[in-house]
Amino acid sequence: MRFDIVTIFPSMFDQPLAAGVVGRAIENGRLEVRIHDLRDFTTDRHRVVDDVPYGGGPGMVLKPEPIFSALAAIEAETGRASSVILMSPQGARFTQRDARRLSGAARVVLVCGRYEGVDERVRERVTEELSIGDYVLSGGELPALVVLDAVARLVPGVVGDQQSVDEDSFSRGLLDFPQYTATCGTARPGNGPGAGGIEGARRLAVGQPCGDSALAEA
């Protein structure tokens, strides 16, 4: 599966794409991720990607021409992607269902908004808009990483343990159950009941409670 990400801050993706599940998937060829600097698709000497809003108002708006050029260059290399997504606060709320749907695509393009948003004409060029929640971020780069990570986990072979993926929170419409490590005798913080140590997984495995009262009965 291939992701193409259009952004004015390509360096924001360096470390996240080099670590963890996604980093390993890129290294072993399960995923291909290309980062495209929007400024490379400008035509002026100063590589300007934004302009003042038409009619006035605060902030700046990303111009349509560099975005159109970036998308055209991606298409020229790989053909048109079935999903060209604008990360936008006006977008639909991203869910696990969206992640599963997108994981079946061969190519996904993510366009990262910035400033006051993008020129409205850009919306005619994308297939959908997604948001990761109702709060303010500086741009679409972090949401793009969220979408990439959630989708990548569902691509076969990216996560080594398929059962782990199938039983993840939200995969079955539910949150996961409480988890414990296999360590016994772990100190429990605080001064409340059971503080000072727990038997841990051994007692949980046979249905016995952990804590000082359980140890006293053993």
PDB file of C-alpha atoms in Angstrom:
ATOM      1  CA  MET A   1       0.000   0.000   0.000  1.00  0.00           C
ATOM      2  CA  ARG A   2       1.228   3.485  -0.812  1.00  0.00           C
ATOM      3  CA  PHE A   3       0.551   6.772   0.975  1.00  0.00           C
ATOM      4  CA  ASP A   4       1.374  10.156  -0.553  1.00  0.00           C
ATOM      5  CA  ILE A   5       1.304  13.079   1.869  1.00  0.00           C
ATOM      6  CA  VAL A   6       1.269  16.699   0.710  1.00  0.00           C
ATOM      7  CA  THR A   7       2.503  19.149   3.348  1.00  0.00           C
ATOM      8  CA  ILE A   8       4.444  22.357   3.863  1.00  0.00           C
ATOM      9  CA  PHE A   9       6.326  20.779   6.787  1.00  0.00           C
ATOM     10  CA  PRO A  10       7.819  17.518   5.498  1.00  0.00           C
ATOM     11  CA  SER A  11      10.259  17.264   8.406  1.00  0.00           C
ATOM     12  CA  MET A  12       7.344  16.641  10.790  1.00  0.00           C
ATOM     13  CA  PHE A  13       7.087  13.138   9.333  1.00  0.00           C
ATOM     14  CA  ASP A  14      10.732  12.086   9.628  1.00  0.00           C
ATOM     15  CA  GLN A  15      10.741  10.575  13.116  1.00  0.00           C
ATOM     16  CA  PRO A  16       7.192   9.136  13.215  1.00  0.00           C
ATOM     17  CA  LEU A  17       7.790   7.263   9.959  1.00  0.00           C
ATOM     18  CA  ALA A  18      11.101   5.865  11.184  1.00  0.00           C
ATOM     19  CA  ALA A  19       9.777   4.252  14.362  1.00  0.00           C
ATOM     20  CA  GLY A  20       7.398   1.588  15.562  1.00  0.00           C
ATOM     21  CA  VAL A  21       5.016  -0.505  13.502  1.00  0.00           C
ATOM     22  CA  VAL A  22       4.901   1.954  10.599  1.00  0.00           C
ATOM     23  CA  GLY A  23       8.667   2.302  10.466  1.00  0.00           C
ATOM     24  CA  ARG A  24       9.132  -1.469  10.318  1.00  0.00           C
ATOM     25  CA  ALA A  25       6.449  -1.802   7.649  1.00  0.00           C
ATOM     26  CA  ILE A  26       8.198   0.787   5.476  1.00  0.00           C
ATOM     27  CA  GLU A  27      11.538  -0.930   6.009  1.00  0.00           C
ATOM     28  CA  ASN A  28      10.241  -4.351   4.991  1.00  0.00           C
ATOM     29  CA  GLY A  29       8.272  -3.040   2.024  1.00  0.00           C
ATOM     30  CA  ARG A  30       4.748  -3.584   3.355  1.00  0.00           C
ATOM     31  CA  LEU A  31       4.123   0.159   3.138  1.00  0.00           C
ATOM     32  CA  GLU A  32       5.419   2.888   0.882  1.00  0.00           C
ATOM     33  CA  VAL A  33       5.117   6.475   2.107  1.00  0.00           C
ATOM     34  CA  ARG A  34       6.093   9.464  -0.013  1.00  0.00           C
ATOM     35  CA  ILE A  35       6.212  12.972   1.472  1.00  0.00           C
ATOM     36  CA  HIS A  36       5.712  15.839  -0.979  1.00  0.00           C
ATOM     37  CA  ASP A  37       6.785  19.364  -0.012  1.00  0.00           C
ATOM     38  CA  LEU A  38       4.054  21.671  -1.284  1.00  0.00           C
ATOM     39  CA  ARG A  39       6.616  24.420  -1.800  1.00  0.00           C
ATOM     40  CA  ASP A  40       8.239  22.315  -4.528  1.00  0.00           C
ATOM     41  CA  PHE A  41       5.126  22.899  -6.644  1.00  0.00           C
ATOM     42  CA  THR A  42       5.163  26.696  -6.562  1.00  0.00           C
ATOM     43  CA  THR A  43       6.306  28.831  -9.485  1.00  0.00           C
ATOM     44  CA  ASP A  44       7.631  31.982  -7.773  1.00  0.00           C
ATOM     45  CA  ARG A  45      11.129  32.543  -6.464  1.00  0.00           C
ATOM     46  CA  HIS A  46       9.939  32.774  -2.851  1.00  0.00           C
ATOM     47  CA  ARG A  47       7.976  29.491  -3.026  1.00  0.00           C
ATOM     48  CA  VAL A  48       4.819  31.065  -1.618  1.00  0.00           C
ATOM     49  CA  VAL A  49       1.980  28.623  -0.901  1.00  0.00           C
ATOM     50  CA  ASP A  50      -0.521  30.947   0.800  1.00  0.00           C
ATOM     51  CA  ASP A  51      -2.412  34.169   0.183  1.00  0.00           C
ATOM     52  CA  VAL A  52      -4.740  36.529   2.024  1.00  0.00           C
ATOM     53  CA  PRO A  53      -8.426  35.554   2.061  1.00  0.00           C
ATOM     54  CA  TYR A  54     -10.498  37.063  -0.727  1.00  0.00           C
ATOM     55  CA  GLY A  55     -12.660  39.800   0.789  1.00  0.00           C
ATOM     56  CA  GLY A  56     -10.394  40.219   3.801  1.00  0.00           C
ATOM     57  CA  GLY A  57     -10.229  38.597   7.198  1.00  0.00           C
ATOM     58  CA  PRO A  58      -7.537  37.265   9.528  1.00  0.00           C
ATOM     59  CA  GLY A  59      -4.922  34.674   8.675  1.00  0.00           C
ATOM     60  CA  MET A  60      -3.806  33.166   5.395  1.00  0.00           C
ATOM     61  CA  VAL A  61      -5.254  30.540   3.076  1.00  0.00           C
ATOM     62  CA  LEU A  62      -3.384  27.850   1.125  1.00  0.00           C
ATOM     63  CA  LYS A  63      -3.521  28.625  -2.584  1.00  0.00           C
ATOM     64  CA  PRO A  64      -5.070  26.052  -4.924  1.00  0.00           C
ATOM     65  CA  GLU A  65      -2.439  26.056  -7.677  1.00  0.00           C
ATOM     66  CA  PRO A  66       0.420  24.369  -5.751  1.00  0.00           C
ATOM     67  CA  ILE A  67      -1.989  21.713  -4.429  1.00  0.00           C
ATOM     68  CA  PHE A  68      -3.351  21.040  -7.921  1.00  0.00           C
ATOM     69  CA  SER A  69       0.209  20.734  -9.249  1.00  0.00           C
ATOM     70  CA  ALA A  70       1.211  18.361  -6.447  1.00  0.00           C
ATOM     71  CA  LEU A  71      -1.788  16.119  -7.049  1.00  0.00           C
ATOM     72  CA  ALA A  72      -1.151  16.149 -10.797  1.00  0.00           C
ATOM     73  CA  ALA A  73       2.487  15.124 -10.246  1.00  0.00           C
ATOM     74  CA  ILE A  74       1.425  12.241  -7.979  1.00  0.00           C
ATOM     75  CA  GLU A  75      -1.111  11.090 -10.561  1.00  0.00           C
ATOM     76  CA  ALA A  76       1.459  11.265 -13.331  1.00  0.00           C
ATOM     77  CA  GLU A  77       3.692   8.899 -11.365  1.00  0.00           C
ATOM     78  CA  THR A  78       1.176   6.387 -10.024  1.00  0.00           C
ATOM     79  CA  GLY A  79      -2.191   7.049 -11.664  1.00  0.00           C
ATOM     80  CA  ARG A  80      -5.154   8.550  -9.876  1.00  0.00           C
ATOM     81  CA  ALA A  81      -5.615   7.313  -6.317  1.00  0.00           C
ATOM     82  CA  SER A  82      -9.045   6.080  -5.313  1.00  0.00           C
ATOM     83  CA  SER A  83      -8.833   8.138  -2.110  1.00  0.00           C
ATOM     84  CA  VAL A  84      -7.559  11.722  -2.115  1.00  0.00           C
ATOM     85  CA  ILE A  85      -8.262  13.052   1.363  1.00  0.00           C
ATOM     86  CA  LEU A  86      -8.104  16.590   2.687  1.00  0.00           C
ATOM     87  CA  MET A  87      -7.398  16.714   6.417  1.00  0.00           C
ATOM     88  CA  SER A  88      -9.799  19.418   7.505  1.00  0.00           C
ATOM     89  CA  PRO A  89     -11.831  20.459  10.581  1.00  0.00           C
ATOM     90  CA  GLN A  90     -14.882  20.497   8.307  1.00  0.00           C
ATOM     91  CA  GLY A  91     -14.357  16.826   7.461  1.00  0.00           C
ATOM     92  CA  ALA A  92     -16.258  13.790   8.665  1.00  0.00           C
ATOM     93  CA  ARG A  93     -15.064  12.339  11.980  1.00  0.00           C
ATOM     94  CA  PHE A  94     -12.441   9.657  11.315  1.00  0.00           C
ATOM     95  CA  THR A  95     -13.396   6.276  12.802  1.00  0.00           C
ATOM     96  CA  GLN A  96     -12.135   2.698  12.843  1.00  0.00           C
ATOM     97  CA  ARG A  97     -14.651   1.947  10.100  1.00  0.00           C
ATOM     98  CA  ASP A  98     -12.927   4.546   7.894  1.00  0.00           C
ATOM     99  CA  ALA A  99      -9.553   3.035   8.706  1.00  0.00           C
ATOM    100  CA  ARG A 100     -10.738  -0.406   7.641  1.00  0.00           C
ATOM    101  CA  ARG A 101     -12.261   0.973   4.437  1.00  0.00           C
ATOM    102  CA  LEU A 102      -9.079   2.833   3.490  1.00  0.00           C
ATOM    103  CA  SER A 103      -6.870  -0.159   4.281  1.00  0.00           C
ATOM    104  CA  GLY A 104      -8.317  -1.850   1.205  1.00  0.00           C
ATOM    105  CA  ALA A 105      -7.078   0.889  -1.131  1.00  0.00           C
ATOM    106  CA  ALA A 106      -3.864   0.468  -3.091  1.00  0.00           C
ATOM    107  CA  ARG A 107      -3.013   4.187  -2.804  1.00  0.00           C
ATOM    108  CA  VAL A 108      -4.144   6.965  -0.507  1.00  0.00           C
ATOM    109  CA  VAL A 109      -3.236  10.644  -0.840  1.00  0.00           C
ATOM    110  CA  LEU A 110      -3.438  12.862   2.261  1.00  0.00           C
ATOM    111  CA  VAL A 111      -3.431  16.649   1.844  1.00  0.00           C
ATOM    112  CA  CYS A 112      -2.502  18.591   4.983  1.00  0.00           C
ATOM    113  CA  GLY A 113      -4.270  21.902   5.465  1.00  0.00           C
ATOM    114  CA  ARG A 114      -2.703  24.855   7.262  1.00  0.00           C
ATOM    115  CA  TYR A 115      -3.424  28.397   8.418  1.00  0.00           C
ATOM    116  CA  GLU A 116      -7.092  29.356   7.930  1.00  0.00           C
ATOM    117  CA  GLY A 117      -7.580  26.387   5.622  1.00  0.00           C
ATOM    118  CA  VAL A 118      -7.395  25.815   1.876  1.00  0.00           C
ATOM    119  CA  ASP A 119      -8.915  27.607  -1.071  1.00  0.00           C
ATOM    120  CA  GLU A 120     -12.441  26.246  -1.524  1.00  0.00           C
ATOM    121  CA  ARG A 121     -11.622  25.068  -5.058  1.00  0.00           C
ATOM    122  CA  VAL A 122      -9.347  22.383  -3.594  1.00  0.00           C
ATOM    123  CA  ARG A 123     -12.427  20.592  -2.245  1.00  0.00           C
ATOM    124  CA  GLU A 124     -13.520  19.915  -5.814  1.00  0.00           C
ATOM    125  CA  ARG A 125     -10.304  17.993  -6.388  1.00  0.00           C
ATOM    126  CA  VAL A 126     -10.379  15.622  -3.393  1.00  0.00           C
ATOM    127  CA  THR A 127     -12.614  12.610  -2.850  1.00  0.00           C
ATOM    128  CA  GLU A 128     -13.350  13.279   0.819  1.00  0.00           C
ATOM    129  CA  GLU A 129     -12.464  15.320   3.899  1.00  0.00           C
ATOM    130  CA  LEU A 130     -11.610  13.842   7.283  1.00  0.00           C
ATOM    131  CA  SER A 131     -11.186  15.293  10.761  1.00  0.00           C
ATOM    132  CA  ILE A 132      -9.833  13.590  13.875  1.00  0.00           C
ATOM    133  CA  GLY A 133     -11.915  15.618  16.316  1.00  0.00           C
ATOM    134  CA  ASP A 134     -13.408  18.902  17.387  1.00  0.00           C
ATOM    135  CA  TYR A 135     -10.367  20.773  18.612  1.00  0.00           C
ATOM    136  CA  VAL A 136      -7.870  23.179  17.078  1.00  0.00           C
ATOM    137  CA  LEU A 137      -4.501  22.037  15.739  1.00  0.00           C
ATOM    138  CA  SER A 138      -1.907  24.039  13.862  1.00  0.00           C
ATOM    139  CA  GLY A 139      -2.351  22.004  10.705  1.00  0.00           C
ATOM    140  CA  GLY A 140      -3.185  18.699   9.086  1.00  0.00           C
ATOM    141  CA  GLU A 141       0.135  16.956   9.641  1.00  0.00           C
ATOM    142  CA  LEU A 142      -0.708  15.319  12.970  1.00  0.00           C
ATOM    143  CA  PRO A 143      -4.153  14.208  11.739  1.00  0.00           C
ATOM    144  CA  ALA A 144      -2.496  12.742   8.636  1.00  0.00           C
ATOM    145  CA  LEU A 145      -0.172  10.715  10.852  1.00  0.00           C
ATOM    146  CA  VAL A 146      -3.137   9.488  12.897  1.00  0.00           C
ATOM    147  CA  VAL A 147      -4.933   8.322   9.751  1.00  0.00           C
ATOM    148  CA  LEU A 148      -1.785   6.717   8.350  1.00  0.00           C
ATOM    149  CA  ASP A 149      -1.081   4.797  11.559  1.00  0.00           C
ATOM    150  CA  ALA A 150      -4.670   3.591  12.011  1.00  0.00           C
ATOM    151  CA  VAL A 151      -4.953   2.475   8.380  1.00  0.00           C
ATOM    152  CA  ALA A 152      -1.488   0.911   8.226  1.00  0.00           C
ATOM    153  CA  ARG A 153      -2.230  -1.380  11.198  1.00  0.00           C
ATOM    154  CA  LEU A 154      -4.999  -2.996   9.169  1.00  0.00           C
ATOM    155  CA  VAL A 155      -2.864  -3.707   6.111  1.00  0.00           C
ATOM    156  CA  PRO A 156      -2.028  -7.449   6.100  1.00  0.00           C
ATOM    157  CA  GLY A 157       1.489  -8.126   7.353  1.00  0.00           C
ATOM    158  CA  VAL A 158       2.087  -4.722   8.935  1.00  0.00           C
ATOM    159  CA  VAL A 159       1.321  -5.937  12.475  1.00  0.00           C
ATOM    160  CA  GLY A 160       2.901  -9.321  13.123  1.00  0.00           C
ATOM    161  CA  ASP A 161       0.082 -10.692  15.297  1.00  0.00           C
ATOM    162  CA  GLN A 162      -3.148 -10.601  13.297  1.00  0.00           C
ATOM    163  CA  GLN A 163      -5.163 -11.630  16.366  1.00  0.00           C
ATOM    164  CA  SER A 164      -3.961  -8.464  18.081  1.00  0.00           C
ATOM    165  CA  VAL A 165      -5.344  -6.395  15.202  1.00  0.00           C
ATOM    166  CA  ASP A 166      -8.645  -8.270  15.139  1.00  0.00           C
ATOM    167  CA  GLU A 167      -9.144  -7.794  18.881  1.00  0.00           C
ATOM    168  CA  ASP A 168      -8.025  -4.164  19.086  1.00  0.00           C
ATOM    169  CA  SER A 169     -10.326  -1.630  20.715  1.00  0.00           C
ATOM    170  CA  PHE A 170     -13.064  -0.470  18.322  1.00  0.00           C
ATOM    171  CA  SER A 171     -12.379  -3.325  15.869  1.00  0.00           C
ATOM    172  CA  ARG A 172     -15.386  -5.106  17.377  1.00  0.00           C
ATOM    173  CA  GLY A 173     -17.215  -1.922  18.281  1.00  0.00           C
ATOM    174  CA  LEU A 174     -16.041  -2.125  21.894  1.00  0.00           C
ATOM    175  CA  LEU A 175     -13.231  -0.872  24.077  1.00  0.00           C
ATOM    176  CA  ASP A 176     -10.685  -3.416  25.264  1.00  0.00           C
ATOM    177  CA  PHE A 177     -10.916  -5.082  28.678  1.00  0.00           C
ATOM    178  CA  PRO A 178      -8.478  -4.247  31.524  1.00  0.00           C
ATOM    179  CA  GLN A 179      -4.984  -5.706  31.014  1.00  0.00           C
ATOM    180  CA  TYR A 180      -2.303  -6.793  33.504  1.00  0.00           C
ATOM    181  CA  THR A 181       1.318  -7.767  33.075  1.00  0.00           C
ATOM    182  CA  ALA A 182       2.493 -11.210  34.145  1.00  0.00           C
ATOM    183  CA  THR A 183       4.653  -9.722  36.925  1.00  0.00           C
ATOM    184  CA  CYS A 184       3.754 -10.901  40.447  1.00  0.00           C
ATOM    185  CA  GLY A 185       4.363  -8.957  43.613  1.00  0.00           C
ATOM    186  CA  THR A 186       4.190  -5.564  41.887  1.00  0.00           C
ATOM    187  CA  ALA A 187       3.914  -2.718  44.360  1.00  0.00           C
ATOM    188  CA  ARG A 188       0.565  -0.980  44.294  1.00  0.00           C
ATOM    189  CA  PRO A 189       0.909   2.801  44.729  1.00  0.00           C
ATOM    190  CA  GLY A 190      -0.860   4.760  47.432  1.00  0.00           C
ATOM    191  CA  ASN A 191      -2.044   4.034  50.933  1.00  0.00           C
ATOM    192  CA  GLY A 192      -5.453   2.566  50.149  1.00  0.00           C
ATOM    193  CA  PRO A 193      -6.651  -1.025  50.397  1.00  0.00           C
ATOM    194  CA  GLY A 194      -4.201  -3.451  48.862  1.00  0.00           C
ATOM    195  CA  ALA A 195      -1.283  -1.014  48.842  1.00  0.00           C
ATOM    196  CA  GLY A 196       2.161  -2.500  49.230  1.00  0.00           C
ATOM    197  CA  GLY A 197       2.052  -5.441  46.872  1.00  0.00           C
ATOM    198  CA  ILE A 198      -0.152  -7.682  44.704  1.00  0.00           C
ATOM    199  CA  GLU A 199       0.183 -11.287  43.710  1.00  0.00           C
ATOM    200  CA  GLY A 200      -0.655 -10.361  40.114  1.00  0.00           C
ATOM    201  CA  ALA A 201      -1.274 -12.650  37.191  1.00  0.00           C
ATOM    202  CA  ARG A 202      -1.000 -15.959  39.107  1.00  0.00           C
ATOM    203  CA  ARG A 203      -4.046 -15.201  41.234  1.00  0.00           C
ATOM    204  CA  LEU A 204      -5.951 -13.511  38.412  1.00  0.00           C
ATOM    205  CA  ALA A 205      -5.478 -16.623  36.282  1.00  0.00           C
ATOM    206  CA  VAL A 206      -7.340 -18.767  38.825  1.00  0.00           C
ATOM    207  CA  GLY A 207      -9.965 -16.152  39.622  1.00  0.00           C
ATOM    208  CA  GLN A 208      -8.542 -15.082  42.979  1.00  0.00           C
ATOM    209  CA  PRO A 209      -8.365 -11.404  43.975  1.00  0.00           C
ATOM    210  CA  CYS A 210      -5.010  -9.686  44.341  1.00  0.00           C
ATOM    211  CA  GLY A 211      -3.965  -7.682  47.326  1.00  0.00           C
ATOM    212  CA  ASP A 212      -2.960  -8.042  50.965  1.00  0.00           C
ATOM    213  CA  SER A 213      -6.197  -9.758  51.963  1.00  0.00           C
ATOM    214  CA  ALA A 214      -5.686 -12.438  49.320  1.00  0.00           C
ATOM    215  CA  LEU A 215      -2.080 -12.956  50.394  1.00  0.00           C
ATOM    216  CA  ALA A 216      -3.132 -13.318  54.019  1.00  0.00           C
ATOM    217  CA  GLU A 217      -5.519 -16.095  53.044  1.00  0.00           C
ATOM    218  CA  ALA A 218      -2.922 -17.997  50.973  1.00  0.00           C
TER     219      ALA A 218
END
